[in-house]
């Protein structure tokens, strides 16, 4: 994948984690970033779109930001139900393709 | 509420062709790009391609020569064909609604496990 994420992050219940997504000027640097949560055995769920916006129903414990060629997902007030894989996604203009990050497993 | 219901053969042999269809219930079929995304067992997500209601398509260059996407607006359905299958194509295939240009995918099908094995 052209987008790099840490393989795993962990924290205690109630704490905060951040997940980074590193790319380049052909993808994150010039396109919107979205974030997805994938619980075991289910389809991904949209958490963040257009870098920092939350769809209806997504709690404000989830936040997103973009700076240069990197993006970050933050999760505060961690709950056991947040244990999942998280992926960033965007468009890569050089590849003319949608691209996803390598994925990060969050352990609470 | 938007729902995506997908179906297709789950066990195929090498060199065969994968064929999946996704039906959209609720919401508008126009104004969006309808995508296919796959996930090999235990691995990450890979974007395959997208199509809009008028048939405009984009495909992953790594798969482009083997991918065909089509749309039937009268049924609010879209389909994927992937030819010349190998074991490397074994994956869960998801259909999803998107903004186009990889901006976001907000509604997803449940996924279809496609296994390629002789």
Coordinates of N, CA and C in Angstrom, one line a residue:
Chain A
X1 N 0.8 -1.2 0.0 CA 0.0 0.0 0.0 C 0.9 1.3 0.0
X2 N 0.3 2.3 -0.6 CA 1.1 3.6 -0.7 C 0.9 4.4 0.6
X3 N -0.1 4.0 1.4 CA -0.3 4.7 2.7 C 0.1 3.8 3.9
X4 N 0.9 4.4 4.7 CA 1.5 3.6 5.8 C 0.9 4.0 7.2
X5 N 0.5 2.9 7.9 CA -0.1 3.1 9.2 C 0.7 2.2 10.2
X6 N 0.7 2.5 11.5 CA 1.3 1.6 12.4 C 0.5 0.3 12.5
X7 N 1.1 -0.8 12.6 CA 0.4 -2.1 12.7 C -0.6 -2.2 13.8
X8 N -0.2 -1.6 15.0 CA -1.1 -1.7 16.1 C -0.9 -0.6 17.1
X9 N -1.9 -0.3 17.9 CA -1.8 0.7 19.0 C -2.7 0.1 20.1
X10 N -2.4 0.5 21.3 CA -3.2 0.0 22.4 C -3.2 1.1 23.5
X11 N -4.2 1.0 24.3 CA -4.4 1.9 25.5 C -5.4 1.3 26.4
X12 N -5.5 1.8 27.6 CA -6.5 1.4 28.6 C -7.8 2.0 28.3
X13 N -8.9 1.4 28.8 CA -10.2 2.0 28.7 C -10.2 3.4 29.2
X14 N -10.9 4.3 28.5 CA -11.0 5.7 28.9 C -9.8 6.6 28.4
X15 N -8.8 6.0 27.9 CA -7.6 6.7 27.4 C -7.8 7.1 26.0
X16 N -6.8 7.6 25.4 CA -6.8 8.1 24.0 C -5.7 7.5 23.2
X17 N -6.0 7.2 21.9 CA -5.0 6.7 20.9 C -5.1 7.6 19.7
X18 N -4.0 7.7 19.0 CA -3.9 8.3 17.7 C -3.3 7.3 16.7
X19 N -3.8 7.4 15.5 CA -3.4 6.5 14.4 C -2.9 7.4 13.3
X20 N -1.7 7.2 12.9 CA -1.2 8.0 11.8 C -1.3 7.3 10.4
X21 N -1.4 8.1 9.4 CA -1.5 7.6 8.0 C -0.6 8.5 7.2
X22 N 0.5 7.9 6.7 CA 1.5 8.6 6.0 C 1.5 8.3 4.5
X23 N 1.5 9.4 3.7 CA 1.4 9.2 2.3 C 2.4 10.2 1.6
X24 N 1.9 10.7 0.5 CA 2.7 11.6 -0.3 C 1.9 12.7 -1.0
X25 N 2.5 13.5 -1.8 CA 1.8 14.6 -2.4 C 0.8 14.1 -3.4
X26 N 1.0 12.9 -3.9 CA 0.1 12.4 -5.0 C -1.2 11.9 -4.4
X27 N -1.2 11.7 -3.1 CA -2.4 11.1 -2.4 C -2.9 12.1 -1.3
X28 N -2.4 11.8 -0.1 CA -2.9 12.6 1.0 C -2.7 14.1 0.8
X29 N -1.5 14.5 0.3 CA -1.2 15.9 0.1 C -2.1 16.7 -0.7
X30 N -2.9 16.0 -1.6 CA -3.8 16.8 -2.5 C -5.2 16.2 -2.6
X31 N -5.6 15.3 -1.7 CA -6.9 14.7 -1.7 C -7.5 14.5 -0.3
X32 N -8.8 14.5 -0.3 CA -9.4 14.2 1.0 C -9.1 12.9 1.6
X33 N -9.0 12.8 2.9 CA -8.8 11.5 3.6 C -10.0 11.1 4.3
X34 N -10.3 9.8 4.3 CA -11.4 9.2 5.1 C -10.8 8.1 5.9
X35 N -11.6 7.8 7.0 CA -11.2 6.7 7.9 C -12.3 5.7 8.1
X36 N -11.9 4.5 8.3 CA -12.9 3.4 8.4 C -12.5 2.5 9.6
X37 N -13.6 2.0 10.3 CA -13.5 1.1 11.4 C -14.0 -0.3 10.9
X38 N -13.2 -1.3 11.1 CA -13.7 -2.6 10.7 C -13.7 -3.6 11.9
X39 N -14.8 -3.9 12.4 CA -15.0 -4.9 13.4 C -14.8 -6.3 12.8
X40 N -14.3 -7.2 13.6 CA -14.1 -8.6 13.1 C -15.3 -9.1 12.4
X41 N -15.1 -9.6 11.2 CA -16.1 -10.3 10.4 C -17.2 -9.4 9.8
X42 N -16.9 -8.1 9.8 CA -17.9 -7.1 9.2 C -17.3 -6.2 8.2
X43 N -18.1 -5.5 7.5 CA -17.7 -4.6 6.5 C -17.1 -3.3 7.1
X44 N -16.2 -2.6 6.5 CA -15.7 -1.3 7.1 C -16.9 -0.3 7.2
X45 N -16.7 0.5 8.2 CA -17.7 1.6 8.5 C -17.0 2.9 8.4
X46 N -17.6 3.9 7.8 CA -17.1 5.2 7.6 C -17.1 5.9 8.9
X47 N -16.0 6.4 9.4 CA -15.9 7.2 10.6 C -15.6 8.7 10.4
X48 N -14.8 9.0 9.4 CA -14.4 10.3 9.1 C -14.3 10.5 7.6
X49 N -14.8 11.6 7.1 CA -14.6 11.9 5.7 C -14.2 13.4 5.5
X50 N -13.6 13.7 4.3 CA -13.1 15.0 4.1 C -12.2 15.5 5.2
X51 N -11.3 14.6 5.6 CA -10.2 14.8 6.6 C -10.7 14.9 8.0
X52 N -11.8 15.5 8.3 CA -12.2 15.7 9.7 C -13.7 15.7 10.0
X53 N -14.5 15.5 9.0 CA -15.9 15.5 9.2 C -16.5 14.1 9.6
X54 N -17.4 14.1 10.5 CA -18.0 12.9 11.0 C -19.4 12.7 10.4
X55 N -19.7 11.5 9.9 CA -21.1 11.2 9.4 C -22.0 11.2 10.6
X56 N -23.3 11.3 10.3 CA -24.3 11.3 11.3 C -24.2 10.0 12.1
X57 N -24.2 10.1 13.4 CA -24.2 8.9 14.2 C -22.9 8.5 14.8
X58 N -21.8 9.1 14.2 CA -20.5 8.8 14.7 C -20.2 9.8 15.9
X59 N -19.8 9.2 17.1 CA -19.6 10.1 18.2 C -18.4 11.0 18.1
X60 N -18.4 12.1 18.8 CA -17.3 13.0 18.7 C -16.0 12.5 19.4
X61 N -16.1 11.3 19.9 CA -14.8 10.7 20.4 C -13.9 10.4 19.3
X62 N -14.4 10.3 18.1 CA -13.6 10.1 16.9 C -13.3 11.4 16.2
X63 N -12.0 11.7 15.9 CA -11.7 12.9 15.2 C -10.6 12.7 14.2
X64 N -10.6 13.5 13.2 CA -9.6 13.4 12.1 C -8.9 14.7 11.8
X65 N -7.7 14.6 11.3 CA -7.0 15.8 10.9 C -6.0 15.4 9.8
X66 N -5.6 16.4 9.0 CA -4.6 16.2 7.9 C -3.6 17.4 8.0
X67 N -2.4 17.0 7.8 CA -1.3 18.0 7.8 C -0.3 17.6 6.7
X68 N -0.1 18.3 5.7 CA 0.8 18.0 4.6 C 0.4 16.6 4.0
X69 N 1.4 15.7 4.1 CA 1.1 14.4 3.5 C 0.8 13.3 4.5
X70 N 0.3 13.7 5.7 CA -0.1 12.8 6.7 C -1.4 13.1 7.2
X71 N -2.1 12.1 7.7 CA -3.4 12.3 8.4 C -3.4 11.5 9.7
X72 N -4.3 11.9 10.6 CA -4.3 11.3 11.9 C -5.8 11.1 12.3
X73 N -6.0 9.9 12.9 CA -7.3 9.6 13.5 C -7.1 9.5 15.0
X74 N -7.9 10.2 15.7 CA -7.9 10.2 17.2 C -9.1 9.6 17.8
X75 N -8.9 8.8 18.8 CA -10.1 8.2 19.5 C -9.9 8.4 21.0
X76 N -10.8 9.2 21.6 CA -10.7 9.4 23.0 C -11.7 8.6 23.7
X77 N -11.6 8.5 25.0 CA -12.5 7.8 25.9 C -12.7 6.3 25.4
X78 N -11.6 5.7 25.2 CA -11.6 4.3 24.6 C -12.5 3.4 25.3
X79 N -13.2 2.6 24.5 CA -14.1 1.6 25.0 C -13.8 0.2 24.4
X80 N -14.1 -0.8 25.1 CA -13.8 -2.1 24.5 C -14.4 -2.4 23.2
X81 N -15.5 -1.7 22.9 CA -16.2 -1.8 21.6 C -15.4 -1.2 20.5
X82 N -14.4 -0.4 20.8 CA -13.5 0.3 19.8 C -12.5 -0.7 19.3
X83 N -12.3 -1.8 19.9 CA -11.3 -2.8 19.4 C -11.7 -3.2 18.0
X84 N -10.8 -2.9 17.1 CA -11.1 -3.1 15.6 C -9.9 -2.8 14.8
X85 N -10.0 -3.0 13.5 CA -9.0 -2.5 12.6 C -9.4 -1.2 12.0
X86 N -8.5 -0.3 11.8 CA -8.8 1.0 11.3 C -8.0 1.3 10.1
X87 N -8.6 1.8 9.0 CA -8.0 2.1 7.8 C -8.2 3.5 7.3
X88 N -7.2 4.1 6.8 CA -7.3 5.4 6.1 C -7.5 5.1 4.6
X89 N -8.1 6.1 3.9 CA -8.3 5.9 2.5 C -8.3 7.3 1.8
X90 N -7.9 7.3 0.6 CA -7.9 8.5 -0.2 C -7.7 8.2 -1.7
X91 N -7.5 9.2 -2.5 CA -7.3 9.0 -4.0 C -5.8 9.3 -4.2
X92 N -5.2 8.5 -5.1 CA -3.8 8.8 -5.5 C -3.9 9.2 -7.0
X93 N -3.5 10.5 -7.2 CA -3.6 11.0 -8.5 C -2.5 10.4 -9.5
X94 N -1.4 10.0 -9.0 CA -0.4 9.4 -9.8 C -0.8 8.0 -10.3
X95 N -1.5 7.3 -9.5 CA -2.0 5.9 -9.8 C -3.3 6.0 -10.5
X96 N -4.0 7.1 -10.3 CA -5.4 7.2 -10.7 C -6.3 6.1 -10.1
X97 N -6.1 5.9 -8.8 CA -6.8 4.8 -8.1 C -7.1 5.2 -6.7
X98 N -8.1 4.6 -6.1 CA -8.4 4.7 -4.7 C -7.3 3.9 -4.0
X99 N -6.9 4.4 -2.8 CA -5.9 3.7 -2.1 C -6.2 3.7 -0.6
X100 N -5.8 2.6 0.1 CA -6.1 2.5 1.5 C -4.7 2.3 2.3
X101 N -4.8 2.6 3.5 CA -3.6 2.4 4.4 C -3.5 0.9 4.7
X102 N -2.3 0.6 5.3 CA -2.0 -0.7 5.7 C -2.8 -1.3 6.8
X103 N -3.5 -0.4 7.5 CA -4.4 -0.9 8.6 C -3.7 -0.9 9.9
X104 N -4.5 -0.5 11.0 CA -4.0 -0.5 12.3 C -5.0 -1.2 13.2
X105 N -4.5 -2.1 14.0 CA -5.4 -2.8 15.0 C -5.3 -2.1 16.3
X106 N -6.5 -1.7 16.8 CA -6.6 -1.0 18.1 C -7.0 -2.0 19.2
X107 N -6.2 -2.1 20.2 CA -6.5 -3.0 21.4 C -6.7 -2.1 22.6
X108 N -7.8 -2.4 23.3 CA -8.2 -1.7 24.5 C -8.0 -2.6 25.7
Chain B
X1 N -33.1 4.4 4.6 CA -31.8 3.8 4.9 C -31.3 3.1 3.6
X2 N -30.1 3.4 3.3 CA -29.5 2.8 2.1 C -28.9 1.4 2.5
X3 N -29.2 0.4 1.6 CA -28.7 -0.9 1.8 C -28.2 -1.4 0.5
X4 N -27.0 -2.1 0.6 CA -26.4 -2.8 -0.5 C -26.4 -4.3 -0.3
X5 N -27.0 -5.0 -1.3 CA -27.1 -6.4 -1.2 C -26.4 -7.0 -2.4
X6 N -25.4 -7.8 -2.1 CA -24.5 -8.4 -3.1 C -24.6 -9.9 -3.2
X7 N -24.3 -10.4 -4.4 CA -24.3 -11.8 -4.5 C -23.4 -12.2 -5.7
X8 N -23.1 -13.5 -5.7 CA -22.2 -14.1 -6.8 C -21.6 -15.4 -6.3
X9 N -21.0 -16.1 -7.2 CA -20.4 -17.4 -6.9 C -19.2 -17.2 -6.0
X10 N -19.1 -18.1 -5.0 CA -18.1 -18.0 -4.0 C -16.9 -18.9 -4.2
X11 N -17.0 -19.9 -5.1 CA -15.9 -20.9 -5.3 C -15.6 -21.0 -6.8
X12 N -14.4 -20.6 -7.2 CA -14.1 -20.6 -8.6 C -12.7 -21.3 -8.8
X13 N -12.5 -21.7 -10.0 CA -11.2 -22.3 -10.4 C -10.3 -21.3 -11.0
X14 N -9.0 -21.6 -11.0 CA -8.0 -20.7 -11.7 C -8.4 -20.6 -13.1
X15 N -8.2 -19.4 -13.7 CA -8.5 -19.0 -15.1 C -10.0 -18.7 -15.3
X16 N -10.9 -19.0 -14.3 CA -12.3 -18.7 -14.5 C -12.5 -17.2 -14.3
X17 N -13.8 -16.8 -14.4 CA -14.2 -15.4 -14.3 C -15.1 -15.2 -13.1
X18 N -14.8 -14.2 -12.3 CA -15.6 -13.8 -11.2 C -16.7 -12.9 -11.6
X19 N -17.9 -13.1 -11.1 CA -19.0 -12.3 -11.5 C -19.8 -12.0 -10.2
X20 N -19.9 -10.7 -9.9 CA -20.6 -10.3 -8.7 C -21.6 -9.1 -9.1
X21 N -22.7 -9.1 -8.4 CA -23.7 -8.0 -8.6 C -24.1 -7.5 -7.2
X22 N -24.4 -6.2 -7.2 CA -24.7 -5.5 -6.0 C -26.0 -4.6 -6.3
X23 N -27.0 -4.8 -5.5 CA -28.3 -4.1 -5.7 C -28.4 -3.0 -4.6
X24 N -28.8 -1.9 -5.0 CA -28.9 -0.7 -4.1 C -30.4 -0.5 -3.7
X25 N -30.7 -0.5 -2.4 CA -32.0 -0.2 -1.9 C -32.0 1.0 -1.1
X26 N -33.0 1.9 -1.4 CA -33.1 3.2 -0.7 C -32.1 4.2 -1.2
X27 N -32.4 5.5 -1.1 CA -31.5 6.5 -1.5 C -31.5 6.6 -3.1
X28 N -30.7 7.6 -3.5 CA -30.6 7.8 -5.0 C -29.5 7.0 -5.6
X29 N -29.7 6.5 -6.8 CA -28.7 5.7 -7.5 C -27.8 6.7 -8.3
X30 N -28.3 7.9 -8.6 CA -27.5 8.8 -9.3 C -26.8 9.7 -8.3
X31 N -25.7 10.4 -8.8 CA -25.0 11.3 -7.9 C -23.9 10.6 -7.1
X32 N -23.7 9.3 -7.3 CA -22.7 8.6 -6.6 C -21.8 7.7 -7.5
X33 N -20.7 7.3 -7.0 CA -19.9 6.3 -7.7 C -20.0 5.0 -6.9
X34 N -20.2 3.9 -7.6 CA -20.5 2.6 -7.0 C -19.2 1.7 -7.2
X35 N -18.6 1.4 -6.0 CA -17.3 0.8 -6.0 C -17.3 -0.7 -5.7
X36 N -16.2 -1.3 -6.1 CA -15.8 -2.6 -5.6 C -14.5 -2.6 -4.9
X37 N -14.4 -3.2 -3.7 CA -13.2 -3.2 -2.9 C -13.1 -4.6 -2.4
X38 N -11.8 -5.1 -2.3 CA -11.6 -6.4 -1.9 C -10.6 -6.5 -0.7
X39 N -10.7 -7.6 0.0 CA -9.8 -7.8 1.2 C -9.4 -9.2 1.3
X40 N -8.1 -9.6 0.9 CA -7.7 -10.9 1.1 C -7.7 -11.3 2.5
X41 N -7.9 -12.6 2.8 CA -8.1 -13.1 4.2 C -6.9 -12.6 5.1
X42 N -7.3 -11.9 6.2 CA -6.2 -11.4 7.1 C -5.4 -10.2 6.6
X43 N -5.8 -9.6 5.5 CA -5.0 -8.5 4.9 C -5.8 -7.3 4.8
X44 N -5.3 -6.2 4.2 CA -5.9 -4.9 4.1 C -6.8 -4.8 2.9
X45 N -7.4 -3.6 2.7 CA -8.3 -3.3 1.7 C -7.6 -2.9 0.4
X46 N -8.2 -3.3 -0.7 CA -7.7 -2.9 -2.0 C -8.9 -2.5 -2.9
X47 N -8.8 -1.2 -3.4 CA -9.8 -0.7 -4.3 C -9.7 -1.3 -5.7
X48 N -10.8 -1.8 -6.2 CA -10.8 -2.4 -7.5 C -11.2 -1.5 -8.6
X49 N -12.3 -0.7 -8.3 CA -12.8 0.2 -9.4 C -14.2 0.7 -9.0
X50 N -14.7 1.6 -9.8 CA -15.9 2.3 -9.6 C -16.6 2.7 -10.9
X51 N -18.0 2.9 -10.7 CA -18.8 3.2 -11.9 C -19.9 4.1 -11.4
X52 N -20.3 5.1 -12.2 CA -21.5 5.9 -11.9 C -22.7 5.5 -12.7
X53 N -23.8 6.2 -12.5 CA -25.1 5.8 -13.1 C -25.0 5.9 -14.6
X54 N -24.1 6.7 -15.1 CA -24.0 6.9 -16.6 C -23.0 6.0 -17.2
X55 N -22.4 5.2 -16.4 CA -21.4 4.2 -16.9 C -20.0 4.7 -17.0
X56 N -19.7 5.9 -16.4 CA -18.3 6.3 -16.3 C -17.6 5.5 -15.3
X57 N -16.4 5.0 -15.7 CA -15.7 4.1 -14.8 C -14.2 4.5 -14.5
X58 N -13.7 4.0 -13.4 CA -12.3 4.1 -13.1 C -11.9 2.8 -12.5
X59 N -10.7 2.3 -12.8 CA -10.3 1.0 -12.3 C -8.9 1.1 -11.8
X60 N -8.6 0.2 -10.9 CA -7.2 0.1 -10.4 C -6.3 -0.3 -11.5
X61 N -5.2 0.4 -11.8 CA -4.3 0.0 -12.9 C -3.8 -1.4 -12.8
X62 N -3.6 -1.8 -11.5 CA -3.0 -3.2 -11.3 C -4.0 -4.3 -11.7
X63 N -5.3 -3.9 -11.9 CA -6.3 -4.9 -12.2 C -7.0 -4.6 -13.5
X64 N -6.7 -3.4 -14.1 CA -7.6 -2.8 -15.1 C -7.8 -3.8 -16.3
X65 N -6.8 -4.5 -16.7 CA -6.9 -5.3 -17.9 C -7.8 -6.5 -17.7
X66 N -8.1 -6.8 -16.4 CA -9.0 -8.0 -16.1 C -10.4 -7.6 -15.6
X67 N -10.6 -6.3 -15.3 CA -11.8 -5.8 -14.7 C -12.8 -5.2 -15.6
X68 N -14.0 -5.6 -15.5 CA -15.1 -4.9 -16.2 C -16.2 -4.6 -15.2
X69 N -16.6 -3.3 -15.1 CA -17.7 -3.0 -14.3 C -18.9 -2.5 -15.2
X70 N -20.1 -2.8 -14.7 CA -21.3 -2.4 -15.5 C -22.4 -1.9 -14.6
X71 N -23.3 -1.2 -15.1 CA -24.4 -0.7 -14.3 C -25.8 -0.9 -15.0
X72 N -26.8 -1.2 -14.2 CA -28.2 -1.3 -14.7 C -29.0 -0.3 -13.9
X73 N -29.2 0.9 -14.4 CA -29.9 1.9 -13.6 C -31.3 1.5 -13.4
X74 N -31.9 0.8 -14.3 CA -33.4 0.4 -14.2 C -33.6 -0.5 -13.0
X75 N -32.6 -1.2 -12.5 CA -32.7 -2.1 -11.4 C -31.9 -1.5 -10.2
X76 N -31.2 -0.4 -10.4 CA -30.3 0.1 -9.3 C -29.3 -0.9 -8.9
X77 N -28.7 -1.5 -9.9 CA -27.7 -2.6 -9.7 C -26.4 -2.2 -10.5
X78 N -25.3 -2.7 -9.9 CA -24.0 -2.6 -10.6 C -23.3 -4.0 -10.4
X79 N -22.4 -4.2 -11.4 CA -21.7 -5.6 -11.4 C -20.2 -5.5 -11.6
X80 N -19.6 -6.5 -11.2 CA -18.1 -6.7 -11.4 C -17.8 -8.0 -12.1
X81 N -16.9 -7.9 -13.1 CA -16.4 -9.1 -13.7 C -14.9 -9.0 -13.6
X82 N -14.3 -10.1 -13.1 CA -12.8 -10.2 -13.0 C -12.4 -11.5 -13.7
X83 N -11.6 -11.3 -14.7 CA -11.2 -12.5 -15.5 C -9.9 -13.1 -15.1
X84 N -9.6 -14.3 -15.7 CA -8.3 -14.9 -15.5 C -7.9 -15.0 -14.0
X85 N -8.8 -15.6 -13.3 CA -8.5 -15.6 -11.8 C -7.3 -16.5 -11.4
X86 N -6.6 -16.1 -10.4 CA -5.6 -16.9 -9.8 C -5.9 -17.0 -8.3
X87 N -5.1 -17.8 -7.5 CA -5.3 -17.9 -6.1 C -5.1 -16.5 -5.4
X88 N -4.3 -15.6 -6.0 CA -4.1 -14.3 -5.4 C -5.4 -13.4 -5.4
X89 N -6.4 -13.9 -6.2 CA -7.7 -13.1 -6.2 C -8.6 -13.6 -5.1
X90 N -8.2 -14.6 -4.3 CA -9.0 -15.0 -3.2 C -9.2 -13.9 -2.2
X91 N -10.4 -13.5 -1.9 CA -10.6 -12.3 -1.0 C -12.1 -12.2 -0.7
X92 N -12.4 -11.4 0.2 CA -13.8 -10.9 0.4 C -13.9 -9.7 -0.5
X93 N -15.0 -9.7 -1.3 CA -15.3 -8.6 -2.2 C -16.5 -7.8 -1.6
X94 N -16.3 -6.5 -1.5 CA -17.3 -5.6 -1.0 C -17.8 -4.7 -2.1
X95 N -19.1 -4.4 -2.1 CA -19.5 -3.3 -2.9 C -19.8 -2.2 -2.0
X96 N -19.7 -1.0 -2.5 CA -19.8 0.2 -1.6 C -20.2 1.4 -2.4
X97 N -20.9 2.3 -1.7 CA -21.3 3.6 -2.3 C -20.3 4.7 -2.0
X98 N -19.9 5.4 -3.1 CA -18.8 6.4 -2.8 C -19.1 7.7 -3.5
X99 N -18.3 8.7 -3.1 CA -18.4 10.0 -3.6 C -17.8 10.1 -5.0
X100 N -16.9 9.2 -5.3 CA -16.1 9.2 -6.5 C -14.7 9.8 -6.2
X101 N -13.7 9.4 -7.0 CA -12.4 9.9 -6.7 C -11.8 9.5 -5.4
X102 N -12.3 8.4 -4.8 CA -11.7 8.0 -3.6 C -12.0 8.8 -2.4
X103 N -12.9 9.7 -2.4 CA -13.2 10.7 -1.3 C -13.7 9.9 -0.1
X104 N -14.7 9.1 -0.3 CA -15.2 8.3 0.9 C -16.2 7.2 0.3
X105 N -16.4 6.2 1.2 CA -17.4 5.2 0.9 C -18.2 5.1 2.1
X106 N -19.5 5.4 2.0 CA -20.3 5.5 3.2 C -21.3 4.3 3.5
X107 N -21.6 3.6 2.5 CA -22.5 2.4 2.6 C -21.8 1.2 2.0
X108 N -21.8 0.1 2.7 CA -21.1 -1.1 2.2 C -22.0 -2.3 2.2
X109 N -21.7 -3.2 1.2 CA -22.4 -4.5 1.3 C -21.7 -5.3 2.3
X110 N -22.3 -6.5 2.6 CA -21.8 -7.4 3.7 C -20.5 -8.1 3.2
X111 N -20.3 -8.1 1.9 CA -19.1 -8.8 1.5 C -19.4 -10.2 1.0
X112 N -18.7 -10.7 0.0 CA -18.8 -12.0 -0.6 C -17.4 -12.6 -0.6
X113 N -17.2 -13.8 0.1 CA -15.9 -14.4 0.1 C -15.8 -15.2 -1.2
X114 N -14.8 -14.9 -2.0 CA -14.5 -15.6 -3.3 C -13.2 -16.3 -3.1
X115 N -13.3 -17.6 -3.3 CA -12.1 -18.5 -3.1 C -11.8 -19.1 -4.5
X116 N -10.5 -18.9 -4.9 CA -10.1 -19.4 -6.2 C -9.2 -20.6 -5.9
X117 N -9.6 -21.8 -6.2 CA -8.9 -23.0 -5.9 C -9.3 -24.1 -6.9
X118 N -8.2 -24.9 -7.3 CA -8.5 -26.0 -8.2 C -9.0 -27.2 -7.5

